[in-house]
Structures are given as structure tokens and as C-alpha cells.
């Protein structure tokens, strides 16, 4: 019986390895976009910024947007019933810069705020961002150029957790980078499965033709559900771009509780998925975590082969995903990968058990 279980665990590990290897290949296959650094793009964009109680970060976010060069835009900031000083901060920007427009949305929920912002948008090209992210001054120009060159219906770009000197912050940066690269890699092999709503660009006219593209009844997942909706109707129009200029930068959370709440919020939308590629990927990843934990149990019974095969293969392929392209991670991070793998399995188990459930705005 032990040998049968061991064979099953090793089989799951092999499937996971093949899937992640395909994502690595897909990451390398993304179409490159050429940008003229000095030429202004004749294109107008509506940037949607939903916010709720973001007084500690929203000023920096808006400043980074107003510093954008090379493309015309309007910034629509949607107040979703903030109770702190966020609205006052945004109003001050609107009084001094005509590109900033403030919209109120009394119905609680980020998805309702997005719908209000899109309804108020004057341009067909919509870009969505978050109030706790920062964007380089050529970010919007590169997004617009990529959107046009790739003839995209929906364009997704990467998000990066800012560098941290703490162990917990580094773990978040590594884990989030792996998620982002898996999403990009899946798109590279023709099966887009996920994206991030703080760095998306799409057509308002196309959005208006879709039926409930955000799955409004679901409290989370505006970005992924939109991706799936557009993928069904425009399968060749989903494009991903990955360059340093198109990265959105966010910050790590500071506590384990916040981390678990955030990941639980992300995981809560999984039961509502209907996209086959996303479901298969989620099942394979979950099965791999179970296989790793099962391998640890068998190791305690003196059956070491599954742990060696499953554990080492996962460590190798996950490291390949993290270090597939030049980035800020160095040898020190590579040495910590075994510890990160254990932490990853532990928090995923915690999510399965229902720890850290969140009803926060996002």
C-alpha cells in the first residue's frame, strides 16, 4: 500500500513539473514590443483608480500617475465610501490638475467602484490601477504602445512586490513573483489563466458587450473573471506584456495575518471558476502541495523516495520560474528557496483549513 501511495505522489510531482516547465517556456515566448522612446503616442486613455481608506498610500500612487509622459490620459478616482482622509487627498489633486476626476460610489465593493469608473470614462481605452501601487513615468506609454501593437482586447502586465530587507518581505516578493510568472507563462503557451487588476488595459466598448464580466456577485476576482469573460469571446485578443517599463510596484504586507487574509481573499473566488485551463492549473498546484506533505509523512515511515523526487523536482522547477529572467533576486534568495517551499506548503494548508478568511474591501 505504501508503494502505491508513493507512486501516486511521484506521479503528481511529475505532472506539476511538466506544467511548470511549460510555463517557463511560455515566459520566454512572449511577443516583444518595440517602443520609440522620444515619440508621443497619439492615443488617449482613461485610468480607473478605485479606492477605499487608502490615505497612507494614495498620494504617492496619484503622483506617479500624474508624472506619466508620452500619452494623454484622464484619471478617474472612484471613492468607494472611504471613512478616512482618502477623499480629501484626492479632491486636492483634482483641484490642482484638470486630468483628475473624482467619482463617488456608495455601493460597497471594488467591483461596483470599477463599474462606476468605467461608466464615467471618456475614452475607450481603460486602464485599471490600485491605490497602493507605484508606476514608472513611461509605464502608461509602454502599456498603450503594447496595446496597439499587439492588437489587444485585454492587455495584462506584471506586478512586482517591492524589495524588502526582511525575511518575510523577501518571501512575499518571491512567492508573488512566482504567481505572476506562472500567469505570464500560461499566456505564453496560449492558455491565459490569471492577471492582476492593478495593471490591466482593455476596451470599454468590448467590456460593455460582455454579460457580467466581473461576476459582480463574487466579492473578489474582478481581474481574473474579466480575463475569463474576454477569453471566451475574444480568445486571440488576450495579450500579456513583460518588460521593466510596464511593471506596477506594490509593497509587501507587514503581518502574517494580513498575508493570510490577502491570500484567502484571492483563493475564495476559485470555486466560481469556469475556465478549464485555470481549473486544471489550480488542481495540479493543490495536488502538488498535498503530494509534498504526503511525501513528508512517508519519509517518517522510512519511505524517502517520494520526498526526494517530489521535493527536489518542485524545488528545481520553482527556482527555474523565479530565476528564469534577470531580476533583483540573488544567490541569498536561492539559498532560501527550500525554506520558502516549506512556508508555501504551510500557508496553503492553512487556507484549505479556512484560516485567515477575509471580508475586506478588495
Tab-separated table of C-alpha atoms in Angstrom:
chain	number	residue	atom	x	y	z
A	1	UNK	CA	0.000	0.000	0.000
A	2	UNK	CA	2.822	2.397	0.863
A	3	UNK	CA	4.442	1.790	-2.512
A	4	UNK	CA	1.179	2.503	-4.320
A	5	UNK	CA	0.793	5.797	-2.464
A	6	UNK	CA	4.441	6.614	-3.161
A	7	UNK	CA	3.906	6.021	-6.892
A	8	UNK	CA	0.843	8.279	-6.914
A	9	UNK	CA	2.736	11.073	-5.145
A	10	UNK	CA	5.625	10.817	-7.572
A	11	UNK	CA	3.164	10.897	-10.479
A	12	UNK	CA	1.598	14.093	-9.159
A	13	UNK	CA	5.068	15.601	-8.807
A	14	UNK	CA	5.842	14.721	-12.432
A	15	UNK	CA	2.654	16.359	-13.693
A	16	UNK	CA	3.429	19.514	-11.715
A	17	UNK	CA	6.980	19.580	-13.069
A	18	UNK	CA	5.785	19.328	-16.675
A	19	UNK	CA	3.177	22.064	-16.174
A	20	UNK	CA	5.652	24.478	-14.603
A	21	UNK	CA	8.233	23.684	-17.305
A	22	UNK	CA	5.630	24.630	-19.908
A	23	UNK	CA	5.098	27.939	-18.105
A	24	UNK	CA	8.854	28.576	-18.183
A	25	UNK	CA	8.821	28.042	-21.940
A	26	UNK	CA	5.788	30.288	-22.310
A	27	UNK	CA	7.502	33.048	-20.361
A	28	UNK	CA	10.281	33.080	-22.960
A	29	UNK	CA	7.859	33.024	-25.895
A	30	UNK	CA	6.077	36.302	-25.172
A	31	UNK	CA	5.996	38.669	-28.120
A	32	UNK	CA	8.343	41.632	-27.781
A	33	UNK	CA	7.151	45.182	-28.316
A	34	UNK	CA	9.319	47.987	-29.701
A	35	UNK	CA	8.801	51.418	-28.170
A	36	UNK	CA	10.006	54.728	-29.615
A	37	UNK	CA	11.419	56.403	-26.532
A	38	UNK	CA	11.031	60.011	-27.682
A	39	UNK	CA	7.834	59.945	-29.729
A	40	UNK	CA	4.493	60.746	-28.119
A	41	UNK	CA	1.725	58.249	-28.799
A	42	UNK	CA	-1.420	59.770	-30.305
A	43	UNK	CA	-3.752	57.916	-28.012
A	44	UNK	CA	-5.969	58.755	-25.053
A	45	UNK	CA	-6.544	56.591	-22.001
A	46	UNK	CA	-8.937	56.600	-19.057
A	47	UNK	CA	-7.225	55.370	-15.886
A	48	UNK	CA	-9.593	54.000	-13.239
A	49	UNK	CA	-8.444	54.212	-9.609
A	50	UNK	CA	-10.949	52.729	-7.130
A	51	UNK	CA	-10.106	53.476	-3.515
A	52	UNK	CA	-11.418	52.884	-0.019
A	53	UNK	CA	-9.493	54.069	3.046
A	54	UNK	CA	-6.107	54.395	1.316
A	55	UNK	CA	-4.891	57.614	2.929
A	56	UNK	CA	-1.419	56.206	3.614
A	57	UNK	CA	-0.601	55.336	0.006
A	58	UNK	CA	-2.924	57.093	-2.420
A	59	UNK	CA	-0.926	60.322	-2.658
A	60	UNK	CA	2.153	58.518	-3.948
A	61	UNK	CA	0.074	56.497	-6.376
A	62	UNK	CA	-1.582	59.574	-7.877
A	63	UNK	CA	1.728	61.418	-8.064
A	64	UNK	CA	3.238	58.533	-10.017
A	65	UNK	CA	0.288	58.642	-12.438
A	66	UNK	CA	0.381	62.394	-12.952
A	67	UNK	CA	4.087	62.087	-13.801
A	68	UNK	CA	3.347	59.857	-16.822
A	69	UNK	CA	4.760	61.048	-20.151
A	70	UNK	CA	4.165	60.276	-23.808
A	71	UNK	CA	0.382	59.732	-23.836
A	72	UNK	CA	-2.748	61.723	-22.971
A	73	UNK	CA	-4.920	60.460	-20.147
A	74	UNK	CA	-7.554	61.209	-17.569
A	75	UNK	CA	-7.501	59.796	-14.049
A	76	UNK	CA	-10.878	58.799	-12.638
A	77	UNK	CA	-10.598	58.229	-8.893
A	78	UNK	CA	-13.624	56.381	-7.526
A	79	UNK	CA	-14.340	56.824	-3.833
A	80	UNK	CA	-15.982	53.657	-2.529
A	81	UNK	CA	-17.324	55.033	0.766
A	82	UNK	CA	-13.990	55.897	2.379
A	83	UNK	CA	-14.119	56.857	6.038
A	84	UNK	CA	-10.572	58.199	6.366
A	85	UNK	CA	-8.909	61.189	4.654
A	86	UNK	CA	-8.559	59.492	1.260
A	87	UNK	CA	-11.338	61.526	-0.379
A	88	UNK	CA	-9.903	64.824	0.845
A	89	UNK	CA	-6.479	63.909	-0.519
A	90	UNK	CA	-7.907	63.023	-3.942
A	91	UNK	CA	-10.074	66.162	-4.038
A	92	UNK	CA	-6.945	68.270	-3.503
A	93	UNK	CA	-5.339	66.669	-6.562
A	94	UNK	CA	-8.498	67.277	-8.608
A	95	UNK	CA	-8.471	70.972	-7.685
A	96	UNK	CA	-4.938	71.451	-8.996
A	97	UNK	CA	-4.894	69.115	-12.020
A	98	UNK	CA	-7.710	69.020	-14.580
A	99	UNK	CA	-6.823	65.453	-15.558
A	100	UNK	CA	-8.085	64.172	-12.209
A	101	UNK	CA	-11.808	63.495	-11.833
A	102	UNK	CA	-13.454	62.201	-8.656
A	103	UNK	CA	-16.475	59.905	-8.719
A	104	UNK	CA	-18.452	58.607	-5.735
A	105	UNK	CA	-19.731	55.046	-5.469
A	106	UNK	CA	-21.893	54.382	-2.429
A	107	UNK	CA	-22.381	50.678	-3.089
A	108	UNK	CA	-19.651	48.907	-1.144
A	109	UNK	CA	-17.287	46.723	-3.154
A	110	UNK	CA	-14.387	47.240	-5.537
A	111	UNK	CA	-16.312	45.801	-8.476
A	112	UNK	CA	-19.041	48.416	-8.096
A	113	UNK	CA	-16.359	51.107	-7.929
A	114	UNK	CA	-14.813	49.810	-11.151
A	115	UNK	CA	-18.178	49.869	-12.913
A	116	UNK	CA	-18.738	53.458	-11.782
A	117	UNK	CA	-15.316	54.475	-13.042
A	118	UNK	CA	-15.765	52.764	-16.400
A	119	UNK	CA	-19.170	54.424	-16.850
A	120	UNK	CA	-17.557	57.820	-16.272
A	121	UNK	CA	-14.615	57.178	-18.635
A	122	UNK	CA	-14.398	59.488	-21.660
A	123	UNK	CA	-12.046	57.247	-23.665
A	124	UNK	CA	-12.444	53.718	-24.987
A	125	UNK	CA	-9.078	52.541	-23.678
A	126	UNK	CA	-9.452	51.682	-19.986
A	127	UNK	CA	-6.554	51.103	-17.593
A	128	UNK	CA	-7.191	49.900	-14.044
A	129	UNK	CA	-4.779	50.503	-11.172
A	130	UNK	CA	-4.683	50.132	-7.382
A	131	UNK	CA	-4.188	52.825	-4.752
A	132	UNK	CA	-1.209	51.076	-3.157
A	133	UNK	CA	0.915	50.740	-6.306
A	134	UNK	CA	3.560	52.913	-7.961
A	135	UNK	CA	4.192	53.297	-11.696
A	136	UNK	CA	7.281	54.485	-13.576
A	137	UNK	CA	6.943	57.615	-15.713
A	138	UNK	CA	6.940	55.673	-19.021
A	139	UNK	CA	4.641	52.921	-17.749
A	140	UNK	CA	1.471	54.220	-19.429
A	141	UNK	CA	3.231	54.955	-22.702
A	142	UNK	CA	4.604	51.416	-22.837
A	143	UNK	CA	1.203	49.960	-21.949
A	144	UNK	CA	-0.514	51.989	-24.681
A	145	UNK	CA	2.103	51.108	-27.299
A	146	UNK	CA	1.875	47.409	-26.409
A	147	UNK	CA	-1.931	47.523	-26.506
A	148	UNK	CA	-1.866	48.997	-30.010
A	149	UNK	CA	0.978	46.916	-31.453
A	150	UNK	CA	-0.377	43.618	-30.154
A	151	UNK	CA	-3.933	44.497	-31.237
A	152	UNK	CA	-5.101	43.512	-27.771
A	153	UNK	CA	-8.638	43.355	-26.477
A	154	UNK	CA	-7.240	42.941	-22.982
A	155	UNK	CA	-3.593	43.623	-22.127
A	156	UNK	CA	-2.114	42.390	-18.852
A	157	UNK	CA	1.247	43.410	-17.421
A	158	UNK	CA	3.302	42.257	-14.417
A	159	UNK	CA	3.152	43.367	-10.810
A	160	UNK	CA	6.181	43.291	-8.543
A	161	UNK	CA	6.362	43.304	-4.748
A	162	UNK	CA	8.945	45.880	-3.707
A	163	UNK	CA	12.280	44.694	-2.368
A	164	UNK	CA	12.455	44.171	1.373
A	165	UNK	CA	15.278	43.687	3.829
A	166	UNK	CA	13.164	41.363	5.991
A	167	UNK	CA	12.843	37.601	5.600
A	168	UNK	CA	9.033	37.774	5.456
A	169	UNK	CA	9.128	40.551	2.872
A	170	UNK	CA	11.549	38.576	0.701
A	171	UNK	CA	9.301	35.517	0.908
A	172	UNK	CA	6.348	37.583	-0.307
A	173	UNK	CA	8.383	39.009	-3.179
A	174	UNK	CA	9.493	35.538	-4.272
A	175	UNK	CA	6.054	33.949	-3.891
A	176	UNK	CA	4.299	36.786	-5.713
A	177	UNK	CA	6.901	36.733	-8.493
A	178	UNK	CA	6.215	33.025	-8.992
A	179	UNK	CA	2.467	33.676	-9.277
A	180	UNK	CA	2.998	36.478	-11.790
A	181	UNK	CA	5.409	34.455	-13.901
A	182	UNK	CA	3.108	31.441	-13.952
A	183	UNK	CA	0.327	33.685	-15.235
A	184	UNK	CA	2.587	35.165	-17.893
A	185	UNK	CA	3.973	31.749	-18.809
A	186	UNK	CA	0.483	30.277	-19.208
A	187	UNK	CA	-0.398	33.111	-21.578
A	188	UNK	CA	2.842	32.457	-23.467
A	189	UNK	CA	1.726	28.924	-24.296
A	190	UNK	CA	-1.741	30.111	-25.316
A	191	UNK	CA	-3.712	29.469	-22.111
A	192	UNK	CA	-4.045	32.712	-20.109
A	193	UNK	CA	-5.326	31.880	-16.637
A	194	UNK	CA	-4.786	34.897	-14.391
A	195	UNK	CA	-3.808	38.554	-14.289
A	196	UNK	CA	-3.752	41.432	-11.828
A	197	UNK	CA	-6.276	44.243	-11.778
A	198	UNK	CA	-3.713	46.875	-10.792
A	199	UNK	CA	-2.067	46.617	-14.228
A	200	UNK	CA	-4.715	45.933	-16.873
A	201	UNK	CA	-5.755	47.672	-20.094
A	202	UNK	CA	-8.856	46.909	-22.130
A	203	UNK	CA	-11.560	48.331	-24.382
A	204	UNK	CA	-14.615	49.960	-22.821
A	205	UNK	CA	-16.717	49.141	-25.893
A	206	UNK	CA	-15.750	45.471	-25.683
A	207	UNK	CA	-16.362	45.443	-21.926
A	208	UNK	CA	-19.875	46.797	-22.452
A	209	UNK	CA	-20.745	43.860	-24.745
A	210	UNK	CA	-19.963	41.252	-22.091
A	211	UNK	CA	-22.543	39.886	-19.678
A	212	UNK	CA	-21.497	40.402	-16.053
A	213	UNK	CA	-17.757	40.270	-16.884
A	214	UNK	CA	-16.689	40.973	-13.289
A	215	UNK	CA	-19.012	38.359	-11.755
A	216	UNK	CA	-20.463	41.028	-9.514
A	217	UNK	CA	-21.958	38.532	-7.045
A	218	UNK	CA	-18.471	37.270	-6.173
A	219	UNK	CA	-16.718	39.501	-3.595
A	220	UNK	CA	-13.286	39.072	-5.208
A	221	UNK	CA	-11.660	38.319	-8.544
A	222	UNK	CA	-12.622	41.270	-10.748
A	223	UNK	CA	-9.425	40.820	-12.781
A	224	UNK	CA	-9.499	37.037	-13.295
A	225	UNK	CA	-13.230	36.905	-14.052
A	226	UNK	CA	-12.799	39.698	-16.598
A	227	UNK	CA	-9.935	37.778	-18.195
A	228	UNK	CA	-12.059	34.628	-18.417
A	229	UNK	CA	-15.033	36.544	-19.867
A	230	UNK	CA	-12.938	38.155	-22.580
A	231	UNK	CA	-11.093	34.901	-23.239
A	232	UNK	CA	-14.365	33.150	-24.044
A	233	UNK	CA	-15.497	35.827	-26.502
A	234	UNK	CA	-12.120	37.017	-27.836
A	235	UNK	CA	-9.687	34.090	-27.362
A	236	UNK	CA	-6.962	35.632	-29.530
A	237	UNK	CA	-7.331	39.120	-28.072
A	238	UNK	CA	-5.799	38.389	-24.650
A	239	UNK	CA	-2.215	39.626	-24.643
A	240	UNK	CA	0.481	39.798	-21.972
A	241	UNK	CA	3.490	42.061	-21.980
A	242	UNK	CA	6.500	41.724	-19.708
A	243	UNK	CA	9.095	44.475	-19.539
A	244	UNK	CA	10.637	46.533	-16.770
A	245	UNK	CA	8.784	49.593	-18.071
A	246	UNK	CA	5.333	48.028	-17.721
A	247	UNK	CA	5.747	46.740	-14.152
A	248	UNK	CA	3.470	48.010	-11.389
A	249	UNK	CA	5.192	48.106	-7.995
A	250	UNK	CA	3.408	47.268	-4.773
A	251	UNK	CA	4.543	46.756	-1.184
A	252	UNK	CA	4.509	43.611	0.964
A	253	UNK	CA	2.097	43.299	3.866
A	254	UNK	CA	3.624	43.559	7.312
A	255	UNK	CA	1.953	40.772	9.289
A	256	UNK	CA	1.231	37.076	8.781
A	257	UNK	CA	-2.457	37.719	9.484
A	258	UNK	CA	-2.648	40.292	6.682
A	259	UNK	CA	-0.823	37.896	4.368
A	260	UNK	CA	-3.228	35.026	5.077
A	261	UNK	CA	-6.229	37.329	4.721
A	262	UNK	CA	-4.974	38.541	1.357
A	263	UNK	CA	-4.289	35.048	0.033
A	264	UNK	CA	-7.584	33.747	1.425
A	265	UNK	CA	-9.370	36.540	-0.417
A	266	UNK	CA	-7.651	35.507	-3.641
A	267	UNK	CA	-8.452	31.832	-3.070
A	268	UNK	CA	-12.109	32.497	-2.228
A	269	UNK	CA	-13.025	33.038	-5.876
A	270	UNK	CA	-11.667	29.669	-7.055
A	271	UNK	CA	-14.967	27.725	-6.637
A	272	UNK	CA	-16.595	30.124	-9.133
A	273	UNK	CA	-14.049	29.466	-11.903
A	274	UNK	CA	-15.425	28.034	-15.143
A	275	UNK	CA	-12.285	28.322	-17.280
A	276	UNK	CA	-10.873	24.828	-17.883
A	277	UNK	CA	-7.194	25.821	-18.029
A	278	UNK	CA	-7.472	27.747	-14.757
A	279	UNK	CA	-9.267	24.888	-13.006
A	280	UNK	CA	-6.728	22.305	-14.171
A	281	UNK	CA	-3.814	24.502	-13.091
A	282	UNK	CA	-5.364	25.133	-9.665
A	283	UNK	CA	-5.976	21.413	-9.153
A	284	UNK	CA	-2.446	20.460	-10.173
A	285	UNK	CA	-0.912	23.064	-7.844
A	286	UNK	CA	-3.132	21.977	-4.944
A	287	UNK	CA	-2.368	18.299	-5.621
A	288	UNK	CA	1.358	19.070	-5.629
A	289	UNK	CA	1.150	20.656	-2.193
A	290	UNK	CA	-0.736	17.638	-0.886
A	291	UNK	CA	1.830	15.349	-2.524
A	292	UNK	CA	4.656	17.218	-0.837
A	293	UNK	CA	3.009	16.928	2.569
A	294	UNK	CA	2.231	13.265	1.897
A	295	UNK	CA	5.852	12.683	0.974
A	296	UNK	CA	6.906	14.117	4.322
A	297	UNK	CA	4.574	11.665	6.087
A	298	UNK	CA	6.009	8.730	4.129
A	299	UNK	CA	9.522	9.893	4.979
A	300	UNK	CA	8.640	9.465	8.651
A	301	UNK	CA	7.773	5.869	7.752
A	302	UNK	CA	11.256	5.412	6.257
A	303	UNK	CA	9.998	5.722	2.678
A	304	UNK	CA	12.219	8.515	1.359
A	305	UNK	CA	11.852	8.173	-2.410
A	306	UNK	CA	8.693	10.323	-2.824
A	307	UNK	CA	10.155	13.162	-0.756
A	308	UNK	CA	13.394	13.130	-2.741
A	309	UNK	CA	11.619	13.052	-6.104
A	310	UNK	CA	8.673	15.343	-5.349
A	311	UNK	CA	10.587	17.754	-3.130
A	312	UNK	CA	13.666	18.136	-5.311
A	313	UNK	CA	11.740	18.363	-8.579
A	314	UNK	CA	9.475	21.047	-7.111
A	315	UNK	CA	12.426	22.974	-5.737
A	316	UNK	CA	14.225	22.856	-9.102
A	317	UNK	CA	11.275	23.880	-11.261
A	318	UNK	CA	10.063	26.580	-8.852
A	319	UNK	CA	13.582	28.019	-8.749
A	320	UNK	CA	13.670	27.962	-12.547
A	321	UNK	CA	10.446	30.007	-12.636
A	322	UNK	CA	11.780	32.545	-10.153
A	323	UNK	CA	15.162	32.923	-11.827
A	324	UNK	CA	14.034	32.483	-15.458
A	325	UNK	CA	14.755	36.138	-16.232
A	326	UNK	CA	17.094	38.789	-14.802
A	327	UNK	CA	15.678	40.301	-11.626
A	328	UNK	CA	16.624	41.509	-8.186
A	329	UNK	CA	16.803	38.043	-6.620
A	330	UNK	CA	20.327	36.873	-5.921
A	331	UNK	CA	22.191	33.880	-4.528
A	332	UNK	CA	20.973	34.557	-0.989
A	333	UNK	CA	17.366	34.187	-2.146
A	334	UNK	CA	18.226	30.979	-3.993
A	335	UNK	CA	19.657	29.510	-0.790
A	336	UNK	CA	16.390	30.289	0.998
A	337	UNK	CA	14.218	28.503	-1.564
A	338	UNK	CA	13.897	25.241	0.464
A	339	UNK	CA	12.609	27.250	3.441
A	340	UNK	CA	10.240	29.185	1.197
A	341	UNK	CA	8.871	25.907	-0.203
A	342	UNK	CA	8.012	24.714	3.316
A	343	UNK	CA	6.370	28.050	4.150
A	344	UNK	CA	4.379	27.912	0.911
A	345	UNK	CA	3.015	24.469	1.718
A	346	UNK	CA	2.191	25.522	5.279
A	347	UNK	CA	0.186	28.610	4.342
A	348	UNK	CA	-1.629	26.804	1.522
A	349	UNK	CA	-2.661	24.155	4.056
A	350	UNK	CA	-3.833	26.953	6.337
A	351	UNK	CA	-6.007	28.325	3.528
A	352	UNK	CA	-7.508	24.914	2.911
A	353	UNK	CA	-8.382	24.695	6.600
A	354	UNK	CA	-10.073	28.099	6.414
A	355	UNK	CA	-7.532	30.196	8.310
A	356	UNK	CA	-7.400	33.930	7.550
A	357	UNK	CA	-10.751	34.384	5.861
A	358	UNK	CA	-11.261	37.984	4.844
A	359	UNK	CA	-14.207	40.249	4.100
A	360	UNK	CA	-12.081	43.285	3.336
A	361	UNK	CA	-12.973	45.747	0.575
A	362	UNK	CA	-10.622	44.320	-2.010
